[in-house]
Amino acid sequence: MSSAVSPLAPTEIPDMPAVAGVKLATAAAGIRYKNRTDVLLALLDPGTTVAGVFTLSKCPSAPVEWCRAKLKGGKARALVVNSGNANAFTGKTGKQSTALTASIAAKAVGCKQDEIFLASTGVIGEPLDATKFDGVLEGLAGTAAPEDWMGAARAIMTTDTFPKVATATVKLGKAKVTINGMAKGAGMIAPDMATMLSFIFTDAPITAPALQALLKAGVEDTFNAVTIDGDTSTSDTLLAFATGAAAAKGAPKISRAGDPRAKAFVKAFNAVLADLAEQVARDGEGARKLVEIIVEGAKNKPSARRIAMSIANSPLVKTAIAGEDANWGRVVMAVGKAGEPADRDKLSISFNGIRVASKGARDPSYDEKEVSEAMKAQTIQIKVALGLGKGRDRVLTCDLTKEYVAINGDYRS
């Protein structure tokens, strides 16, 4: 966790309301860090449904495998998250640690182990001493309360420079329901499903299959459209929990994602995902600029996505932005290497609304001074128009600075 807050951090932090059926507590268990909280326990009322999406890495962490297996039950009573150790690439020891953690948590909460969900973040390859949770989780279960969302978000941070939270309130039937979310992540970010760790909580009554469908669809243009460095984590986990407490206030039960009564809820749910995803991009390790990449005129949306990601993950593009250099030649390079349909002589490129290239050459109105001034902004938009079709997509990234190298050069030190 960095002591210097990213210059791209949100200027306003939302007031996080309570979510009926959810209680939170944090503690310092000494997993890796000293003098800071590193364990989160979220208590969930009986009947809470759960959905999740996870990394597609072929080397997933032990907690990812645990959660995948437990999702089949569709119910959750608690979430345990630790920072400082990812419990990834830890072999049989890792599996034993997840089982022991779940056993300790289940005893503390008074539920089945299959209703415990786990997530870990931090260093890969070092065994996690789950005995450190013994006694700690029992104490947290006794002190958990509905209010401390910011504390919960801080407890799951690693190289993050600020806690990431988002909230929305929306009508579902006759009742108001709340959606709260938190996320952590600043490096090893190139989601292949979700990204790093993120947790969404709502009091809406939604069945597990419907929640799973909403979550799977919601990540595509939010968390899956963010990249910091092109590296997909072994631990990427996004879990959503629905306590159903709002049913008592008149909220209808949602059994399918396409239920027209849930239209406003789905919009708010996706807005929370989008907010958290952007905060991750804003907290990219060493980042000084938020970069929005828009590709339009592609053959189709998947093609636009692949081209946008090619640009977003290019170290040459990202370092040029860090240097405030509108080097459109590097964008041309990234478009060309994406392996998608593109016609050099139809291509146009803009930086922050200023067209710098068109029809296969530098734009006739190109003004170096004007573009250089625009590149000093904290938010940079790169727009690429291919002129081939109606495919359009948008992804978020950040610049690549010397600080990124410094942070990752001594991450285990």
mmCIF file of C-alpha atoms in Angstrom:
data_model
loop_
_atom_site.group_PDB
_atom_site.id
_atom_site.type_symbol
_atom_site.label_atom_id
_atom_site.label_comp_id
_atom_site.label_asym_id
_atom_site.label_seq_id
_atom_site.Cartn_x
_atom_site.Cartn_y
_atom_site.Cartn_z
ATOM 1 C CA MET A 1 0.000 0.000 0.000
ATOM 2 C CA SER A 2 1.548 3.294 -1.126
ATOM 3 C CA SER A 3 1.818 6.310 1.142
ATOM 4 C CA ALA A 4 1.371 8.723 -1.781
ATOM 5 C CA VAL A 5 -2.176 8.920 -3.120
ATOM 6 C CA SER A 6 -2.546 8.798 -6.900
ATOM 7 C CA PRO A 7 -3.098 12.230 -8.467
ATOM 8 C CA LEU A 8 -5.960 10.593 -10.379
ATOM 9 C CA ALA A 9 -7.828 9.571 -7.224
ATOM 10 C CA PRO A 10 -11.490 10.671 -7.086
ATOM 11 C CA THR A 11 -11.907 14.053 -5.431
ATOM 12 C CA GLU A 12 -15.130 12.988 -3.720
ATOM 13 C CA ILE A 13 -15.718 9.808 -1.730
ATOM 14 C CA PRO A 14 -19.349 8.664 -1.568
ATOM 15 C CA ASP A 15 -21.149 8.168 1.715
ATOM 16 C CA MET A 16 -21.589 4.425 1.889
ATOM 17 C CA PRO A 17 -24.988 3.497 3.346
ATOM 18 C CA ALA A 18 -25.652 0.261 5.161
ATOM 19 C CA VAL A 19 -26.874 -2.697 3.138
ATOM 20 C CA ALA A 20 -29.504 -4.656 5.055
ATOM 21 C CA GLY A 21 -28.187 -8.118 5.783
ATOM 22 C CA VAL A 22 -24.482 -7.205 5.571
ATOM 23 C CA LYS A 23 -22.079 -6.564 8.454
ATOM 24 C CA LEU A 24 -18.355 -5.838 8.183
ATOM 25 C CA ALA A 25 -15.311 -6.051 10.413
ATOM 26 C CA THR A 26 -11.547 -5.816 9.862
ATOM 27 C CA ALA A 27 -8.434 -6.743 11.813
ATOM 28 C CA ALA A 28 -4.648 -6.828 11.667
ATOM 29 C CA ALA A 29 -3.665 -10.493 11.556
ATOM 30 C CA GLY A 30 -0.037 -9.938 10.568
ATOM 31 C CA ILE A 31 -0.327 -11.834 7.278
ATOM 32 C CA ARG A 32 2.502 -9.747 5.772
ATOM 33 C CA TYR A 33 2.036 -6.097 6.641
ATOM 34 C CA LYS A 34 2.807 -4.485 9.986
ATOM 35 C CA ASN A 35 0.620 -1.954 11.775
ATOM 36 C CA ARG A 36 -2.320 -2.146 9.377
ATOM 37 C CA THR A 37 -5.512 -4.109 8.844
ATOM 38 C CA ASP A 38 -5.179 -7.026 6.468
ATOM 39 C CA VAL A 39 -8.269 -9.190 7.041
ATOM 40 C CA LEU A 40 -11.890 -8.453 6.177
ATOM 41 C CA LEU A 41 -14.883 -10.448 7.347
ATOM 42 C CA ALA A 42 -18.267 -9.729 5.769
ATOM 43 C CA LEU A 43 -21.190 -11.405 7.541
ATOM 44 C CA LEU A 44 -24.241 -12.161 5.401
ATOM 45 C CA ASP A 45 -27.751 -12.954 6.576
ATOM 46 C CA PRO A 46 -29.165 -16.446 5.984
ATOM 47 C CA GLY A 47 -30.645 -16.756 2.495
ATOM 48 C CA THR A 48 -28.039 -14.546 0.826
ATOM 49 C CA THR A 49 -27.410 -15.592 -2.773
ATOM 50 C CA VAL A 50 -24.004 -15.372 -4.442
ATOM 51 C CA ALA A 51 -22.552 -15.096 -7.937
ATOM 52 C CA GLY A 52 -18.980 -14.871 -9.121
ATOM 53 C CA VAL A 53 -16.634 -14.527 -12.051
ATOM 54 C CA PHE A 54 -12.949 -15.362 -11.835
ATOM 55 C CA THR A 55 -9.623 -15.228 -13.600
ATOM 56 C CA LEU A 56 -9.163 -17.381 -16.686
ATOM 57 C CA SER A 57 -5.514 -17.842 -15.761
ATOM 58 C CA LYS A 58 -4.397 -21.466 -16.044
ATOM 59 C CA CYS A 59 -2.554 -20.959 -12.742
ATOM 60 C CA PRO A 60 -5.426 -19.836 -10.457
ATOM 61 C CA SER A 61 -5.000 -19.289 -6.736
ATOM 62 C CA ALA A 62 -6.336 -21.711 -4.144
ATOM 63 C CA PRO A 63 -9.122 -19.276 -3.059
ATOM 64 C CA VAL A 64 -10.282 -18.950 -6.688
ATOM 65 C CA GLU A 65 -10.617 -22.724 -6.949
ATOM 66 C CA TRP A 66 -12.430 -22.812 -3.592
ATOM 67 C CA CYS A 67 -14.963 -20.180 -4.650
ATOM 68 C CA ARG A 68 -15.606 -21.776 -8.031
ATOM 69 C CA ALA A 69 -16.501 -25.019 -6.299
ATOM 70 C CA LYS A 70 -18.746 -23.364 -3.695
ATOM 71 C CA LEU A 71 -20.702 -21.247 -6.192
ATOM 72 C CA LYS A 72 -22.716 -24.314 -7.139
ATOM 73 C CA GLY A 73 -24.572 -24.058 -3.843
ATOM 74 C CA GLY A 74 -25.707 -20.521 -4.624
ATOM 75 C CA LYS A 75 -25.737 -19.441 -0.942
ATOM 76 C CA ALA A 76 -23.288 -17.464 1.185
ATOM 77 C CA ARG A 77 -23.032 -16.589 4.866
ATOM 78 C CA ALA A 78 -19.599 -14.952 4.972
ATOM 79 C CA LEU A 79 -16.736 -13.569 2.920
ATOM 80 C CA VAL A 80 -13.153 -13.636 4.222
ATOM 81 C CA VAL A 81 -10.526 -11.559 2.398
ATOM 82 C CA ASN A 82 -6.875 -11.171 3.279
ATOM 83 C CA SER A 83 -4.211 -8.928 1.772
ATOM 84 C CA GLY A 84 -0.446 -9.426 1.686
ATOM 85 C CA ASN A 85 -0.463 -13.027 0.466
ATOM 86 C CA ALA A 86 -2.277 -14.306 -2.623
ATOM 87 C CA ASN A 87 -2.160 -17.993 -1.608
ATOM 88 C CA ALA A 88 -1.363 -18.708 -5.253
ATOM 89 C CA PHE A 89 1.122 -21.273 -6.586
ATOM 90 C CA THR A 90 1.237 -22.806 -3.125
ATOM 91 C CA GLY A 91 0.336 -26.410 -4.020
ATOM 92 C CA LYS A 92 -1.317 -28.681 -1.480
ATOM 93 C CA THR A 93 -0.428 -26.237 1.278
ATOM 94 C CA GLY A 94 -2.585 -23.606 -0.407
ATOM 95 C CA LYS A 95 -5.589 -25.923 -0.532
ATOM 96 C CA GLN A 96 -5.092 -26.833 3.109
ATOM 97 C CA SER A 97 -4.932 -23.134 4.011
ATOM 98 C CA THR A 98 -8.250 -22.386 2.290
ATOM 99 C CA ALA A 99 -9.904 -25.341 3.991
ATOM 100 C CA LEU A 100 -8.575 -24.276 7.387
ATOM 101 C CA THR A 101 -9.614 -20.653 6.846
ATOM 102 C CA ALA A 102 -13.125 -21.756 5.853
ATOM 103 C CA SER A 103 -13.321 -24.064 8.851
ATOM 104 C CA ILE A 104 -12.320 -21.291 11.257
ATOM 105 C CA ALA A 105 -14.761 -18.870 9.606
ATOM 106 C CA ALA A 106 -17.640 -21.340 9.580
ATOM 107 C CA LYS A 107 -17.178 -21.998 13.272
ATOM 108 C CA ALA A 108 -17.043 -18.279 14.024
ATOM 109 C CA VAL A 109 -20.152 -17.526 11.975
ATOM 110 C CA GLY A 110 -22.119 -20.673 12.758
ATOM 111 C CA CYS A 111 -22.661 -21.983 9.252
ATOM 112 C CA LYS A 112 -21.468 -24.614 6.790
ATOM 113 C CA GLN A 113 -18.013 -24.348 5.221
ATOM 114 C CA ASP A 114 -19.684 -24.414 1.800
ATOM 115 C CA GLU A 115 -21.252 -21.036 2.637
ATOM 116 C CA ILE A 116 -17.858 -19.366 3.226
ATOM 117 C CA PHE A 117 -16.240 -17.504 0.342
ATOM 118 C CA LEU A 118 -12.570 -16.606 0.289
ATOM 119 C CA ALA A 119 -10.255 -14.217 -1.535
ATOM 120 C CA SER A 120 -6.567 -13.488 -1.094
ATOM 121 C CA THR A 121 -4.312 -10.871 -2.679
ATOM 122 C CA GLY A 122 -0.622 -10.120 -2.470
ATOM 123 C CA VAL A 123 2.607 -12.001 -3.104
ATOM 124 C CA ILE A 124 2.429 -15.160 -5.255
ATOM 125 C CA GLY A 125 4.261 -18.330 -4.263
ATOM 126 C CA GLU A 126 4.527 -17.879 -0.503
ATOM 127 C CA PRO A 127 2.533 -20.187 1.808
ATOM 128 C CA LEU A 128 -0.323 -18.564 3.710
ATOM 129 C CA ASP A 129 -0.337 -19.331 7.415
ATOM 130 C CA ALA A 130 -4.072 -19.757 7.997
ATOM 131 C CA THR A 131 -3.557 -20.343 11.715
ATOM 132 C CA LYS A 132 -3.264 -16.550 11.976
ATOM 133 C CA PHE A 133 -7.025 -16.382 11.405
ATOM 134 C CA ASP A 134 -7.716 -18.510 14.471
ATOM 135 C CA GLY A 135 -9.297 -16.308 17.114
ATOM 136 C CA VAL A 136 -9.232 -13.294 14.808
ATOM 137 C CA LEU A 137 -12.298 -14.312 12.792
ATOM 138 C CA GLU A 138 -14.213 -15.218 15.926
ATOM 139 C CA GLY A 139 -13.545 -11.753 17.295
ATOM 140 C CA LEU A 140 -14.595 -10.118 14.037
ATOM 141 C CA ALA A 141 -17.836 -12.082 13.949
ATOM 142 C CA GLY A 142 -18.689 -10.622 17.338
ATOM 143 C CA THR A 143 -17.907 -7.003 16.421
ATOM 144 C CA ALA A 144 -19.125 -6.835 12.803
ATOM 145 C CA ALA A 145 -21.345 -3.829 12.062
ATOM 146 C CA PRO A 146 -23.073 -2.391 8.947
ATOM 147 C CA GLU A 147 -21.183 0.894 8.628
ATOM 148 C CA ASP A 148 -17.427 0.538 7.997
ATOM 149 C CA TRP A 149 -17.232 0.231 4.227
ATOM 150 C CA MET A 150 -14.140 2.431 3.929
ATOM 151 C CA GLY A 151 -12.327 0.368 6.534
ATOM 152 C CA ALA A 152 -13.249 -2.783 4.643
ATOM 153 C CA ALA A 153 -11.916 -1.352 1.387
ATOM 154 C CA ARG A 154 -8.651 -0.345 3.074
ATOM 155 C CA ALA A 155 -8.104 -3.790 4.566
ATOM 156 C CA ILE A 156 -7.960 -5.440 1.122
ATOM 157 C CA MET A 157 -5.451 -2.984 -0.391
ATOM 158 C CA THR A 158 -1.925 -3.953 -1.482
ATOM 159 C CA THR A 159 -0.163 -1.430 -3.751
ATOM 160 C CA ASP A 160 -3.379 0.591 -4.019
ATOM 161 C CA THR A 161 -3.025 4.237 -3.021
ATOM 162 C CA PHE A 162 -6.674 4.789 -2.095
ATOM 163 C CA PRO A 163 -9.669 2.645 -1.100
ATOM 164 C CA LYS A 164 -12.132 2.056 -3.935
ATOM 165 C CA VAL A 165 -15.851 2.143 -3.133
ATOM 166 C CA ALA A 166 -19.044 2.899 -5.035
ATOM 167 C CA THR A 167 -22.745 2.908 -4.219
ATOM 168 C CA ALA A 168 -26.145 3.319 -5.839
ATOM 169 C CA THR A 169 -29.747 3.388 -4.619
ATOM 170 C CA VAL A 170 -32.564 2.475 -6.967
ATOM 171 C CA LYS A 171 -36.260 1.495 -6.893
ATOM 172 C CA LEU A 172 -37.101 -2.163 -7.328
ATOM 173 C CA GLY A 173 -40.826 -2.532 -7.338
ATOM 174 C CA LYS A 174 -42.132 -0.430 -4.435
ATOM 175 C CA ALA A 175 -38.899 -0.593 -2.467
ATOM 176 C CA LYS A 176 -35.596 1.228 -2.545
ATOM 177 C CA VAL A 177 -32.647 -1.124 -2.730
ATOM 178 C CA THR A 178 -28.972 -0.394 -2.194
ATOM 179 C CA ILE A 179 -25.954 -1.602 -4.147
ATOM 180 C CA ASN A 180 -22.531 -1.162 -2.533
ATOM 181 C CA GLY A 181 -19.225 -2.219 -3.992
ATOM 182 C CA MET A 182 -15.526 -2.189 -3.214
ATOM 183 C CA ALA A 183 -12.465 -3.148 -5.214
ATOM 184 C CA LYS A 184 -8.722 -3.404 -4.926
ATOM 185 C CA GLY A 185 -6.146 -3.415 -7.668
ATOM 186 C CA ALA A 186 -3.417 -1.241 -9.094
ATOM 187 C CA GLY A 187 -1.065 -3.620 -10.889
ATOM 188 C CA MET A 188 -1.153 -7.000 -12.654
ATOM 189 C CA ILE A 189 -4.354 -5.748 -14.250
ATOM 190 C CA ALA A 190 -5.590 -7.107 -17.560
ATOM 191 C CA PRO A 191 -8.858 -8.782 -16.643
ATOM 192 C CA ASP A 192 -9.864 -11.976 -18.325
ATOM 193 C CA MET A 193 -13.225 -12.054 -16.564
ATOM 194 C CA ALA A 194 -13.222 -9.718 -13.618
ATOM 195 C CA THR A 195 -10.235 -7.963 -12.180
ATOM 196 C CA MET A 196 -8.166 -8.294 -9.055
ATOM 197 C CA LEU A 197 -10.608 -8.410 -6.161
ATOM 198 C CA SER A 198 -14.029 -6.778 -6.141
ATOM 199 C CA PHE A 199 -17.139 -7.400 -4.064
ATOM 200 C CA ILE A 200 -20.691 -6.192 -4.651
ATOM 201 C CA PHE A 201 -23.446 -6.305 -2.019
ATOM 202 C CA THR A 202 -27.154 -5.578 -2.393
ATOM 203 C CA ASP A 203 -30.309 -6.112 -0.360
ATOM 204 C CA ALA A 204 -32.317 -6.851 -3.513
ATOM 205 C CA PRO A 205 -33.995 -10.287 -3.651
ATOM 206 C CA ILE A 206 -32.313 -11.979 -6.610
ATOM 207 C CA THR A 207 -31.846 -15.682 -7.238
ATOM 208 C CA ALA A 208 -28.327 -16.980 -7.695
ATOM 209 C CA PRO A 209 -28.788 -17.840 -11.418
ATOM 210 C CA ALA A 210 -30.192 -14.378 -12.177
ATOM 211 C CA LEU A 211 -27.401 -12.692 -10.227
ATOM 212 C CA GLN A 212 -24.811 -14.791 -12.057
ATOM 213 C CA ALA A 213 -26.236 -13.753 -15.435
ATOM 214 C CA LEU A 214 -26.263 -10.072 -14.425
ATOM 215 C CA LEU A 215 -22.683 -10.227 -13.193
ATOM 216 C CA LYS A 216 -21.337 -12.066 -16.211
ATOM 217 C CA ALA A 217 -22.921 -9.531 -18.565
ATOM 218 C CA GLY A 218 -21.973 -6.551 -16.415
ATOM 219 C CA VAL A 219 -18.223 -7.177 -16.365
ATOM 220 C CA GLU A 220 -17.821 -7.163 -20.135
ATOM 221 C CA ASP A 221 -17.878 -3.389 -20.625
ATOM 222 C CA THR A 222 -16.592 -2.493 -17.161
ATOM 223 C CA PHE A 223 -13.931 -4.643 -15.499
ATOM 224 C CA ASN A 224 -13.087 -6.502 -18.703
ATOM 225 C CA ALA A 225 -12.526 -3.169 -20.441
ATOM 226 C CA VAL A 226 -9.718 -2.048 -18.114
ATOM 227 C CA THR A 227 -6.003 -2.785 -18.356
ATOM 228 C CA ILE A 228 -3.038 -1.424 -16.434
ATOM 229 C CA ASP A 229 -0.126 -3.514 -17.628
ATOM 230 C CA GLY A 230 -1.469 -6.398 -19.690
ATOM 231 C CA ASP A 231 -0.924 -8.990 -16.962
ATOM 232 C CA THR A 232 -3.862 -11.073 -15.762
ATOM 233 C CA SER A 233 -3.662 -11.995 -12.079
ATOM 234 C CA THR A 234 -3.883 -15.526 -10.717
ATOM 235 C CA SER A 235 -6.358 -14.220 -8.148
ATOM 236 C CA ASP A 236 -8.895 -12.157 -10.101
ATOM 237 C CA THR A 237 -12.197 -12.509 -8.258
ATOM 238 C CA LEU A 238 -15.473 -10.620 -8.481
ATOM 239 C CA LEU A 239 -18.222 -11.792 -6.161
ATOM 240 C CA ALA A 240 -21.751 -10.417 -5.848
ATOM 241 C CA PHE A 241 -24.004 -11.058 -2.857
ATOM 242 C CA ALA A 242 -27.760 -10.406 -2.627
ATOM 243 C CA THR A 243 -29.228 -10.653 0.872
ATOM 244 C CA GLY A 244 -32.858 -10.307 -0.236
ATOM 245 C CA ALA A 245 -33.677 -8.150 2.795
ATOM 246 C CA ALA A 246 -35.540 -5.619 0.630
ATOM 247 C CA ALA A 247 -38.275 -8.199 -0.005
ATOM 248 C CA ALA A 248 -39.720 -7.191 3.347
ATOM 249 C CA LYS A 249 -40.145 -3.652 1.988
ATOM 250 C CA GLY A 250 -41.955 -4.793 -1.157
ATOM 251 C CA ALA A 251 -39.140 -5.517 -3.583
ATOM 252 C CA PRO A 252 -40.155 -8.311 -5.980
ATOM 253 C CA LYS A 253 -38.029 -11.418 -6.270
ATOM 254 C CA ILE A 254 -35.973 -11.391 -9.469
ATOM 255 C CA SER A 255 -35.561 -14.881 -10.901
ATOM 256 C CA ARG A 256 -34.193 -14.010 -14.329
ATOM 257 C CA ALA A 257 -31.801 -11.332 -15.530
ATOM 258 C CA GLY A 258 -34.205 -10.155 -18.231
ATOM 259 C CA ASP A 259 -37.080 -9.421 -15.829
ATOM 260 C CA PRO A 260 -38.391 -5.980 -16.949
ATOM 261 C CA ARG A 261 -38.982 -5.026 -13.310
ATOM 262 C CA ALA A 262 -35.218 -5.145 -12.792
ATOM 263 C CA LYS A 263 -34.305 -2.769 -15.626
ATOM 264 C CA ALA A 264 -33.407 0.171 -13.367
ATOM 265 C CA PHE A 265 -31.613 -2.146 -10.950
ATOM 266 C CA VAL A 266 -29.471 -3.597 -13.724
ATOM 267 C CA LYS A 267 -28.509 -0.113 -14.886
ATOM 268 C CA ALA A 268 -27.494 0.879 -11.347
ATOM 269 C CA PHE A 269 -25.666 -2.414 -10.814
ATOM 270 C CA ASN A 270 -23.618 -1.881 -13.980
ATOM 271 C CA ALA A 271 -22.931 1.736 -12.970
ATOM 272 C CA VAL A 272 -21.357 0.527 -9.712
ATOM 273 C CA LEU A 273 -19.191 -1.918 -11.660
ATOM 274 C CA ALA A 274 -18.149 0.832 -14.082
ATOM 275 C CA ASP A 275 -17.311 3.221 -11.250
ATOM 276 C CA LEU A 276 -15.080 0.680 -9.525
ATOM 277 C CA ALA A 277 -13.398 -0.320 -12.785
ATOM 278 C CA GLU A 278 -12.513 3.302 -13.540
ATOM 279 C CA GLN A 279 -11.105 3.745 -10.045
ATOM 280 C CA VAL A 280 -8.806 0.785 -10.694
ATOM 281 C CA ALA A 281 -7.536 2.483 -13.862
ATOM 282 C CA ARG A 282 -7.061 5.727 -11.918
ATOM 283 C CA ASP A 283 -4.918 3.902 -9.373
ATOM 284 C CA GLY A 284 -2.634 2.135 -11.829
ATOM 285 C CA GLU A 285 0.776 1.705 -10.260
ATOM 286 C CA GLY A 286 2.728 4.915 -10.811
ATOM 287 C CA ALA A 287 -0.029 6.366 -13.001
ATOM 288 C CA ARG A 288 -0.214 10.085 -13.701
ATOM 289 C CA LYS A 289 -2.755 10.031 -16.522
ATOM 290 C CA LEU A 290 -6.066 8.254 -17.075
ATOM 291 C CA VAL A 291 -6.331 7.117 -20.685
ATOM 292 C CA GLU A 292 -9.596 6.441 -22.499
ATOM 293 C CA ILE A 293 -9.285 4.617 -25.810
ATOM 294 C CA ILE A 294 -12.211 4.629 -28.218
ATOM 295 C CA VAL A 295 -12.170 2.569 -31.389
ATOM 296 C CA GLU A 296 -14.988 3.081 -33.863
ATOM 297 C CA GLY A 297 -15.694 2.079 -37.434
ATOM 298 C CA ALA A 298 -14.406 -1.450 -36.873
ATOM 299 C CA LYS A 299 -15.903 -4.529 -38.514
ATOM 300 C CA ASN A 300 -17.655 -5.408 -35.252
ATOM 301 C CA LYS A 301 -17.404 -4.805 -31.520
ATOM 302 C CA PRO A 302 -15.082 -7.747 -30.727
ATOM 303 C CA SER A 303 -12.676 -6.462 -33.358
ATOM 304 C CA ALA A 304 -12.863 -2.957 -31.884
ATOM 305 C CA ARG A 305 -12.141 -4.410 -28.413
ATOM 306 C CA ARG A 306 -9.050 -6.252 -29.595
ATOM 307 C CA ILE A 307 -7.693 -3.161 -31.325
ATOM 308 C CA ALA A 308 -8.419 -0.975 -28.307
ATOM 309 C CA MET A 309 -6.640 -3.442 -26.016
ATOM 310 C CA SER A 310 -3.682 -3.590 -28.379
ATOM 311 C CA ILE A 311 -3.326 0.172 -28.016
ATOM 312 C CA ALA A 312 -3.973 0.165 -24.272
ATOM 313 C CA ASN A 313 -1.393 -2.543 -23.568
ATOM 314 C CA SER A 314 1.369 -1.096 -25.738
ATOM 315 C CA PRO A 315 4.323 0.016 -23.573
ATOM 316 C CA LEU A 316 5.336 2.396 -26.362
ATOM 317 C CA VAL A 317 1.936 4.096 -26.436
ATOM 318 C CA LYS A 318 1.763 4.261 -22.638
ATOM 319 C CA THR A 319 5.265 5.692 -22.196
ATOM 320 C CA ALA A 320 4.589 8.297 -24.892
ATOM 321 C CA ILE A 321 1.534 9.423 -22.924
ATOM 322 C CA ALA A 322 3.627 9.550 -19.750
ATOM 323 C CA GLY A 323 6.023 11.829 -21.622
ATOM 324 C CA GLU A 324 3.099 13.943 -22.902
ATOM 325 C CA ASP A 325 4.043 13.079 -26.469
ATOM 326 C CA ALA A 326 1.187 12.686 -28.979
ATOM 327 C CA ASN A 327 3.111 10.017 -30.839
ATOM 328 C CA TRP A 328 0.365 8.843 -33.135
ATOM 329 C CA GLY A 329 2.830 6.622 -34.987
ATOM 330 C CA ARG A 330 2.824 4.303 -31.982
ATOM 331 C CA VAL A 331 -0.971 4.150 -32.123
ATOM 332 C CA VAL A 332 -0.760 3.203 -35.800
ATOM 333 C CA MET A 333 1.687 0.475 -34.815
ATOM 334 C CA ALA A 334 -0.676 -0.873 -32.151
ATOM 335 C CA VAL A 335 -3.617 -0.896 -34.569
ATOM 336 C CA GLY A 336 -1.568 -2.719 -37.169
ATOM 337 C CA LYS A 337 -0.287 -5.422 -34.821
ATOM 338 C CA ALA A 338 -3.729 -6.266 -33.413
ATOM 339 C CA GLY A 339 -4.401 -8.727 -36.234
ATOM 340 C CA GLU A 340 -7.826 -7.230 -36.927
ATOM 341 C CA PRO A 341 -9.193 -5.760 -40.185
ATOM 342 C CA ALA A 342 -7.767 -2.271 -40.753
ATOM 343 C CA ASP A 343 -7.080 -0.108 -43.780
ATOM 344 C CA ARG A 344 -4.152 2.257 -43.369
ATOM 345 C CA ASP A 345 -5.596 4.729 -45.868
ATOM 346 C CA LYS A 346 -8.935 5.003 -44.051
ATOM 347 C CA LEU A 347 -7.493 5.369 -40.574
ATOM 348 C CA SER A 348 -7.828 8.555 -38.527
ATOM 349 C CA ILE A 349 -6.514 9.252 -35.013
ATOM 350 C CA SER A 350 -7.342 11.969 -32.495
ATOM 351 C CA PHE A 351 -5.860 12.968 -29.144
ATOM 352 C CA ASN A 352 -8.276 14.793 -26.842
ATOM 353 C CA GLY A 353 -10.447 15.767 -29.793
ATOM 354 C CA ILE A 354 -7.583 17.010 -31.971
ATOM 355 C CA ARG A 355 -7.175 14.991 -35.150
ATOM 356 C CA VAL A 356 -3.508 14.232 -35.722
ATOM 357 C CA ALA A 357 -3.677 11.648 -38.490
ATOM 358 C CA SER A 358 -6.105 10.888 -41.305
ATOM 359 C CA LYS A 359 -6.224 8.934 -44.557
ATOM 360 C CA GLY A 360 -2.923 7.218 -43.996
ATOM 361 C CA ALA A 361 -0.861 10.291 -43.191
ATOM 362 C CA ARG A 362 -0.402 13.165 -40.766
ATOM 363 C CA ASP A 363 -3.474 15.386 -40.717
ATOM 364 C CA PRO A 364 -3.057 18.526 -42.903
ATOM 365 C CA SER A 365 -4.120 20.736 -39.975
ATOM 366 C CA TYR A 366 -1.686 19.136 -37.514
ATOM 367 C CA ASP A 367 -0.283 21.652 -35.040
ATOM 368 C CA GLU A 368 2.446 20.273 -32.769
ATOM 369 C CA LYS A 369 2.087 23.073 -30.220
ATOM 370 C CA GLU A 370 -1.679 22.607 -29.921
ATOM 371 C CA VAL A 371 -1.420 18.847 -29.451
ATOM 372 C CA SER A 372 1.474 19.101 -26.991
ATOM 373 C CA GLU A 373 -0.593 21.431 -24.823
ATOM 374 C CA ALA A 374 -3.526 19.002 -24.900
ATOM 375 C CA MET A 375 -1.275 16.146 -23.774
ATOM 376 C CA LYS A 376 -0.615 17.921 -20.453
ATOM 377 C CA ALA A 377 -4.150 17.075 -19.274
ATOM 378 C CA GLN A 378 -4.643 14.385 -16.607
ATOM 379 C CA THR A 379 -7.183 12.577 -18.783
ATOM 380 C CA ILE A 380 -6.192 11.651 -22.323
ATOM 381 C CA GLN A 381 -8.647 10.353 -24.897
ATOM 382 C CA ILE A 382 -7.310 8.511 -27.923
ATOM 383 C CA LYS A 383 -9.911 7.994 -30.623
ATOM 384 C CA VAL A 384 -9.263 5.740 -33.585
ATOM 385 C CA ALA A 385 -11.683 5.685 -36.526
ATOM 386 C CA LEU A 386 -11.184 2.722 -38.862
ATOM 387 C CA GLY A 387 -13.871 3.508 -41.435
ATOM 388 C CA LEU A 388 -14.726 -0.143 -42.041
ATOM 389 C CA GLY A 389 -18.022 -0.765 -40.259
ATOM 390 C CA LYS A 390 -20.152 -0.008 -37.209
ATOM 391 C CA GLY A 391 -18.104 -1.772 -34.533
ATOM 392 C CA ARG A 392 -17.260 0.410 -31.544
ATOM 393 C CA ASP A 393 -15.684 -0.153 -28.146
ATOM 394 C CA ARG A 394 -14.061 1.706 -25.261
ATOM 395 C CA VAL A 395 -11.372 0.665 -22.800
ATOM 396 C CA LEU A 396 -9.562 2.415 -19.968
ATOM 397 C CA THR A 397 -5.884 2.326 -19.083
ATOM 398 C CA CYS A 398 -3.201 4.635 -17.712
ATOM 399 C CA ASP A 399 0.266 5.800 -18.618
ATOM 400 C CA LEU A 400 3.429 3.815 -17.881
ATOM 401 C CA THR A 401 5.900 5.713 -15.701
ATOM 402 C CA LYS A 402 9.228 5.183 -13.945
ATOM 403 C CA GLU A 403 7.278 4.742 -10.727
ATOM 404 C CA TYR A 404 5.642 1.581 -12.111
ATOM 405 C CA VAL A 405 9.089 0.043 -12.569
ATOM 406 C CA ALA A 406 10.153 1.136 -9.077
ATOM 407 C CA ILE A 407 7.037 -0.319 -7.441
ATOM 408 C CA ASN A 408 7.332 -3.666 -9.180
ATOM 409 C CA GLY A 409 11.110 -3.854 -9.015
ATOM 410 C CA ASP A 410 11.061 -4.295 -5.251
ATOM 411 C CA TYR A 411 7.527 -5.627 -4.656
ATOM 412 C CA ARG A 412 8.739 -8.552 -2.502
ATOM 413 C CA SER A 413 11.379 -6.548 -0.646
#
